[in-house]
């Protein structure tokens, strides 16, 4: 159905976590040919008043193949997310090594304290139309193979302290077709300890 998330109207389903800090909120395991679309994650509480919950990981993709994740989002349920280093979550989506052929498309995140997407060994991951505002990193790769097909991020590293880089690659391979950063982007766009094939950076 239709619901209101902060100042923005969204279409789809909102999963709101109102309990103690926990995570992951949703686990994908041993699935094939799965389409997950129109889910928006949030935590309850009023930022700045000490009662905000930060979930460790919102979406944990542990294993499976041919997974399509589209029109996903995360943001505060209330307030503007100004509660120090707290965010709606530390990591929005983690994709583990046992997952293959994962497409993440049309993701819009706000107040993610750590990274928007963490590729932790998965192969055949494609990201596109991906925006993570007010986060330490848009993407972290610790192994595997990722193709960034286009997208950007605003305010990366702005609210939760200085980021190492908008995209952090410690192992694996990254194919990047385009990246646009806006506003208070970190000093470094890329932090690389693996292999990067780069087509365009604005």
Tab-separated table of C-alpha atoms in Angstrom, residues 40-143:
chain	number	residue	atom	x	y	z
A	40	UNK	CA	11.621	0.218	2.740
A	41	UNK	CA	13.333	-0.316	6.070
A	42	UNK	CA	13.293	1.991	9.049
A	43	UNK	CA	13.705	2.120	12.810
A	44	UNK	CA	11.515	3.972	15.248
A	45	UNK	CA	12.537	6.712	17.622
A	46	UNK	CA	13.184	10.426	17.632
A	47	UNK	CA	16.745	11.308	16.591
A	48	UNK	CA	18.495	13.565	19.079
A	49	UNK	CA	16.408	12.331	22.013
A	50	UNK	CA	18.409	9.210	22.884
A	51	UNK	CA	15.823	6.599	21.950
A	52	UNK	CA	16.984	5.751	18.439
A	53	UNK	CA	17.614	2.143	17.441
A	54	UNK	CA	20.437	1.359	15.031
A	55	UNK	CA	20.086	-2.080	13.430
A	56	UNK	CA	23.393	-3.780	12.650
A	57	UNK	CA	22.395	-5.086	9.198
A	58	UNK	CA	19.042	-4.530	7.553
A	59	UNK	CA	19.279	-7.102	4.756
A	60	UNK	CA	21.715	-10.030	4.928
A	61	UNK	CA	22.060	-11.981	1.664
A	62	UNK	CA	23.846	-15.116	2.876
A	63	UNK	CA	23.429	-17.515	-0.037
A	64	UNK	CA	21.507	-18.061	-3.242
A	65	UNK	CA	21.676	-17.210	-6.918
A	66	UNK	CA	19.842	-15.062	-9.438
A	67	UNK	CA	18.534	-12.630	-6.838
A	68	UNK	CA	16.935	-9.336	-7.912
A	69	UNK	CA	16.580	-6.603	-5.284
A	70	UNK	CA	14.841	-3.475	-6.566
A	71	UNK	CA	13.275	-0.282	-5.217
A	72	UNK	CA	14.662	-0.642	-1.709
A	73	UNK	CA	15.103	2.137	0.801
A	74	UNK	CA	16.077	3.020	4.342
A	75	UNK	CA	15.515	6.154	6.383
A	76	UNK	CA	14.398	7.419	9.758
A	77	UNK	CA	10.780	6.881	10.682
A	78	UNK	CA	10.819	10.191	12.568
A	79	UNK	CA	13.082	13.206	12.732
A	80	UNK	CA	16.085	14.102	10.633
A	81	UNK	CA	18.692	11.589	11.806
A	82	UNK	CA	20.863	14.053	13.716
A	83	UNK	CA	21.621	11.775	16.680
A	84	UNK	CA	25.417	11.781	16.734
A	85	UNK	CA	26.863	8.686	15.060
A	86	UNK	CA	23.596	6.753	15.080
A	87	UNK	CA	21.886	5.779	11.876
A	88	UNK	CA	18.967	3.704	10.792
A	89	UNK	CA	21.490	0.868	10.370
A	90	UNK	CA	25.220	0.230	10.235
A	91	UNK	CA	25.079	-1.758	6.973
A	92	UNK	CA	22.033	-1.708	4.736
A	93	UNK	CA	22.725	-4.836	2.684
A	94	UNK	CA	25.536	-7.381	3.054
A	95	UNK	CA	26.080	-9.884	0.214
A	96	UNK	CA	28.122	-12.889	1.345
A	97	UNK	CA	30.424	-15.165	-0.652
A	98	UNK	CA	27.802	-17.893	-1.070
A	99	UNK	CA	25.555	-15.558	-3.082
A	100	UNK	CA	25.877	-15.338	-6.871
A	101	UNK	CA	24.294	-13.208	-9.584
A	102	UNK	CA	22.759	-10.565	-7.345
A	103	UNK	CA	21.299	-7.392	-8.864
A	104	UNK	CA	20.668	-4.402	-6.600
A	105	UNK	CA	18.781	-1.666	-8.422
A	106	UNK	CA	17.082	1.609	-7.519
A	107	UNK	CA	18.161	1.871	-3.893
A	108	UNK	CA	17.810	5.141	-1.975
A	109	UNK	CA	19.241	5.289	1.538
A	110	UNK	CA	19.505	7.972	4.190
A	111	UNK	CA	21.272	7.944	7.561
A	112	UNK	CA	23.146	4.653	7.099
A	113	UNK	CA	25.956	4.945	9.636
A	114	UNK	CA	28.343	2.507	7.943
A	115	UNK	CA	28.037	1.420	4.323
A	116	UNK	CA	25.090	1.191	1.970
A	117	UNK	CA	26.201	-2.056	0.296
A	118	UNK	CA	28.864	-4.435	1.599
A	119	UNK	CA	29.933	-7.093	-0.905
A	120	UNK	CA	31.635	-9.692	1.285
A	121	UNK	CA	32.953	-12.165	-1.273
A	122	UNK	CA	29.948	-12.510	-3.595
A	123	UNK	CA	30.495	-12.843	-7.348
A	124	UNK	CA	28.367	-11.420	-10.143
A	125	UNK	CA	26.950	-8.492	-8.161
A	126	UNK	CA	25.479	-5.602	-10.169
A	127	UNK	CA	24.604	-2.220	-8.674
A	128	UNK	CA	22.746	0.566	-10.456
A	129	UNK	CA	20.812	3.710	-9.579
A	130	UNK	CA	22.246	3.510	-6.099
A	131	UNK	CA	22.220	6.504	-3.751
A	132	UNK	CA	23.320	6.547	-0.124
A	133	UNK	CA	23.172	9.914	1.620
A	134	UNK	CA	24.743	10.631	5.012
A	135	UNK	CA	26.802	7.441	5.151
A	136	UNK	CA	30.459	6.656	5.732
A	137	UNK	CA	30.693	4.697	2.484
A	138	UNK	CA	28.440	4.014	-0.461
A	139	UNK	CA	30.045	0.649	-1.205
A	140	UNK	CA	32.537	-1.593	0.605
A	141	UNK	CA	34.023	-4.625	-1.144
A	142	UNK	CA	35.995	-7.218	0.830
A	143	UNK	CA	36.172	-9.832	-1.900
